[in-house]
Structure formats: structure tokens, C-alpha cells
PDB file of C-alpha atoms in Angstrom:
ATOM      1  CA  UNK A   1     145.156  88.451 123.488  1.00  0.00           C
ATOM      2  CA  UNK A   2     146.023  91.487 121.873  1.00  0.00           C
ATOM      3  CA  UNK A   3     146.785  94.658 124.178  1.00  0.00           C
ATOM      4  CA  UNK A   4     144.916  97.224 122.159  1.00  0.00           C
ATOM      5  CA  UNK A   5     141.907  94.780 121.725  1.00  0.00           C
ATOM      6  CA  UNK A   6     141.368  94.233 125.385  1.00  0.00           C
ATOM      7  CA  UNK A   7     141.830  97.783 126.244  1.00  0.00           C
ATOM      8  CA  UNK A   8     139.331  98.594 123.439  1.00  0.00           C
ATOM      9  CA  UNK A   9     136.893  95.879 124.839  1.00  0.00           C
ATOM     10  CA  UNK A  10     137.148  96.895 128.694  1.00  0.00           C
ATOM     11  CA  UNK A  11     136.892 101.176 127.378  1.00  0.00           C
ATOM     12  CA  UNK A  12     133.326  99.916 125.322  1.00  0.00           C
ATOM     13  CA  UNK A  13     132.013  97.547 127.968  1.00  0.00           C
ATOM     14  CA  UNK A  14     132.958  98.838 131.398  1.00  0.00           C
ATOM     15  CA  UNK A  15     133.496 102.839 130.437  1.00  0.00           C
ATOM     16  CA  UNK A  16     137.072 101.998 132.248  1.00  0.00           C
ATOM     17  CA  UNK A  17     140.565 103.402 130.551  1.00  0.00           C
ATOM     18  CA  UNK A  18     143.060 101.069 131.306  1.00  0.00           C
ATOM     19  CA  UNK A  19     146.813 101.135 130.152  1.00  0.00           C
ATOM     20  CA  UNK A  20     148.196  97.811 127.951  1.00  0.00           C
ATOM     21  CA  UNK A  21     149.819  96.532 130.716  1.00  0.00           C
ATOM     22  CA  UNK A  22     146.951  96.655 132.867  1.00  0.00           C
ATOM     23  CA  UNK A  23     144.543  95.305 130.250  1.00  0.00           C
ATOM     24  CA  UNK A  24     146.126  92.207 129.485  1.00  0.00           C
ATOM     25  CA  UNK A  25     146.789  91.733 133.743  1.00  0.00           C
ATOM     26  CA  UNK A  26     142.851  91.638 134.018  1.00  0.00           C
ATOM     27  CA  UNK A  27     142.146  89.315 131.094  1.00  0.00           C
ATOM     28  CA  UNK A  28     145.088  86.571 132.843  1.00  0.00           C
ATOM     29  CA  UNK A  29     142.783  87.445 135.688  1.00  0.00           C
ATOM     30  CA  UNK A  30     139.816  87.130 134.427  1.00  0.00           C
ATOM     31  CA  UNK A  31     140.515  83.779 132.939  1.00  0.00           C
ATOM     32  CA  UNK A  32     142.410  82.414 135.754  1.00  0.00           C
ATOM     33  CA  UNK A  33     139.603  83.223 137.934  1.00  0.00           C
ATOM     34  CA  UNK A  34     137.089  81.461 135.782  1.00  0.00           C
ATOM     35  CA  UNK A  35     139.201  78.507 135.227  1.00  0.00           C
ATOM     36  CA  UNK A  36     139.398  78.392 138.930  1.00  0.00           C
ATOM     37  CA  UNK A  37     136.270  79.127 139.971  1.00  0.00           C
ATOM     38  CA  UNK A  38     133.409  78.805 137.132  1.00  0.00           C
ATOM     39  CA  UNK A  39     134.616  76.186 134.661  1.00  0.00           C
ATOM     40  CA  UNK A  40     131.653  76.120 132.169  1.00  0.00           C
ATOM     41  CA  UNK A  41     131.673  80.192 131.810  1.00  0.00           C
ATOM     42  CA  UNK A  42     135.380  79.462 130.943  1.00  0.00           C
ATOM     43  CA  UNK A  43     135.002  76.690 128.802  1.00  0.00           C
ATOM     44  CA  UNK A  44     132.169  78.709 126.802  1.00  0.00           C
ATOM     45  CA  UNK A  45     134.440  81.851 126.416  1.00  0.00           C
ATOM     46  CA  UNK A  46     137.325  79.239 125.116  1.00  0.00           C
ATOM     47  CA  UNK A  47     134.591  77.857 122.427  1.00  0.00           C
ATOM     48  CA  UNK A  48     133.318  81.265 121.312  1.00  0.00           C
ATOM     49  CA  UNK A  49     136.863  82.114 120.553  1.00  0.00           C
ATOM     50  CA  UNK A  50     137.493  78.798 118.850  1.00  0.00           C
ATOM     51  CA  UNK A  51     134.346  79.702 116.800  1.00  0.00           C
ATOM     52  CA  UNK A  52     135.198  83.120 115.754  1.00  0.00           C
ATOM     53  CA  UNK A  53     139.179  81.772 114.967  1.00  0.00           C
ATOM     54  CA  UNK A  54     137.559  78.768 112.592  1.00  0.00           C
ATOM     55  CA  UNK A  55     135.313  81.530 111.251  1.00  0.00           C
ATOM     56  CA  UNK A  56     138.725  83.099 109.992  1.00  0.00           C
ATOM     57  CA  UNK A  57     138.057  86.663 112.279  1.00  0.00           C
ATOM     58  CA  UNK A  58     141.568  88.344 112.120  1.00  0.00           C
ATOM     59  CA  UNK A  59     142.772  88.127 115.400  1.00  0.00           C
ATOM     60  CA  UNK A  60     142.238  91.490 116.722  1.00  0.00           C
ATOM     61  CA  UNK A  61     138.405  91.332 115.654  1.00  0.00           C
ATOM     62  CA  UNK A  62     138.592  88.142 118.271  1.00  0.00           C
ATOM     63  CA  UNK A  63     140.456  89.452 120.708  1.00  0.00           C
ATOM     64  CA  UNK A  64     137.845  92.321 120.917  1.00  0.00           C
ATOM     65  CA  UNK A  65     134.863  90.133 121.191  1.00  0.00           C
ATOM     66  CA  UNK A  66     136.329  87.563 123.376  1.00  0.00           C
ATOM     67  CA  UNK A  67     137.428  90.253 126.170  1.00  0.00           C
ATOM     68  CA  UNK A  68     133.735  91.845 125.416  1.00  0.00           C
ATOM     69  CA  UNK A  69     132.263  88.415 126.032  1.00  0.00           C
ATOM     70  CA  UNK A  70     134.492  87.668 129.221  1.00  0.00           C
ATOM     71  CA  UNK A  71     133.598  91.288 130.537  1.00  0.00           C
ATOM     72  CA  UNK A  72     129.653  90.480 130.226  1.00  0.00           C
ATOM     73  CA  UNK A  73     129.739  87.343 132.099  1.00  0.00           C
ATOM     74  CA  UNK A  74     131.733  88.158 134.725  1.00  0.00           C
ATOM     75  CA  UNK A  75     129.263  91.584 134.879  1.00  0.00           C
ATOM     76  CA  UNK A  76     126.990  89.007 135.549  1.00  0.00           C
ATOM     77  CA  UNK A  77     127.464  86.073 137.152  1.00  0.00           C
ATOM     78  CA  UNK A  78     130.506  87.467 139.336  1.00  0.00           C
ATOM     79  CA  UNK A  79     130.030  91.172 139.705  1.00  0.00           C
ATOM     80  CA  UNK A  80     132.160  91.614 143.017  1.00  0.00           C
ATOM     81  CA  UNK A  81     134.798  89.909 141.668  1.00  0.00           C
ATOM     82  CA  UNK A  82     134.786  91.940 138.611  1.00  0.00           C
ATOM     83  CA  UNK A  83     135.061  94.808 140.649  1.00  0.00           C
ATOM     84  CA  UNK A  84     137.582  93.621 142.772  1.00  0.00           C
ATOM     85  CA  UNK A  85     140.065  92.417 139.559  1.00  0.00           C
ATOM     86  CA  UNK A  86     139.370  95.841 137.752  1.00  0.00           C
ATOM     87  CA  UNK A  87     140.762  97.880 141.229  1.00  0.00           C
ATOM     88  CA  UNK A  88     143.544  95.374 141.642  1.00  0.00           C
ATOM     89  CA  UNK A  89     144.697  96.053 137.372  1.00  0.00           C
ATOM     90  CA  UNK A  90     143.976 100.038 137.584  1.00  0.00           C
ATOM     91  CA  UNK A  91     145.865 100.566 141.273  1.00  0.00           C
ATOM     92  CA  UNK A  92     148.467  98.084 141.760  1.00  0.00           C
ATOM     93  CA  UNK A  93     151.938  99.532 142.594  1.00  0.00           C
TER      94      UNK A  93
END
């Protein structure tokens, strides 16, 4: 994942400015918390990538729409923990 594209995805979907840093901590997040927790959301972020990569989508382009993607479902299916990432990636010391 590419620091500007994250940042980029989590500015257009969440109205949040993050830093780099804190951008890529709540994609690892994000992910680890899916594979954890909701394995088919995960699997079907880890496919739509795949998809877009065979589709030869420069990697930023990807990046974008994958962190886009992974913002949407957690929005939905796990809204607290969304929340509770974002706070933890904007405010941690």
C-alpha cells in the first residue's frame, strides 16, 4: 500500500486528514482486524485487489481503490471499530 494512496482514499471516503504514517497504521489495522475478525470481508478486499492488479491498474490507482473499498466495508459492517482504529491512527503518542 502506497502512503499517498491511502491517505487520498481515507481524505475522499471518511472526510479525515491523516499524515503517511498514520495512514498506512490504519490500513495494517484495518486488515489485521478483518483477517482476525471477518475473514470473507478480508478475503473479498484481497480478490478485488488481485482483480484490479491482473487488470494491469498501476499500483497507486489500486492502492486507492482498495483502501476506498476497505473503508466502505468496515463503514458498514464494523462501524465502531472503524471509529475506534481511526482515533487510535490520528491520536496515538
Amino acid at each position: 500500500m502506497q502512503n499517498k494512496s491511502a491517505r487520498k482514499a481515507i481524505k475522499d471516503t471518511l472526510k479525515v486528514e491523516l499524515g503517511e504514517k498514520e495512514a498506512k497504521e490504519l490500513y495494517l489495522n484495518i486488515c489485521s482486524y478483518l483477517l482476525n475478525n471477518d475473514d470473507k470481508c478480508y478475503i473479498s478486499v484481497i480478490r478485488y485487489k488481485y482483480l484490479l492488479l491482473c487488470g494491469e491498474m498501476s499500483t497507486p490507482v489500486s492502492d486507492y481503490l482498495v483502501m476506498e473499498q476497505l473503508l466502505e466495508k468496515m463503514q458498514e459492517k464494523h462501524p465502531l471499530i472503524l471509529s475506534a482504529i481511526i482515533y487510535i491512527a490520528r491520536y496515538k503518542s
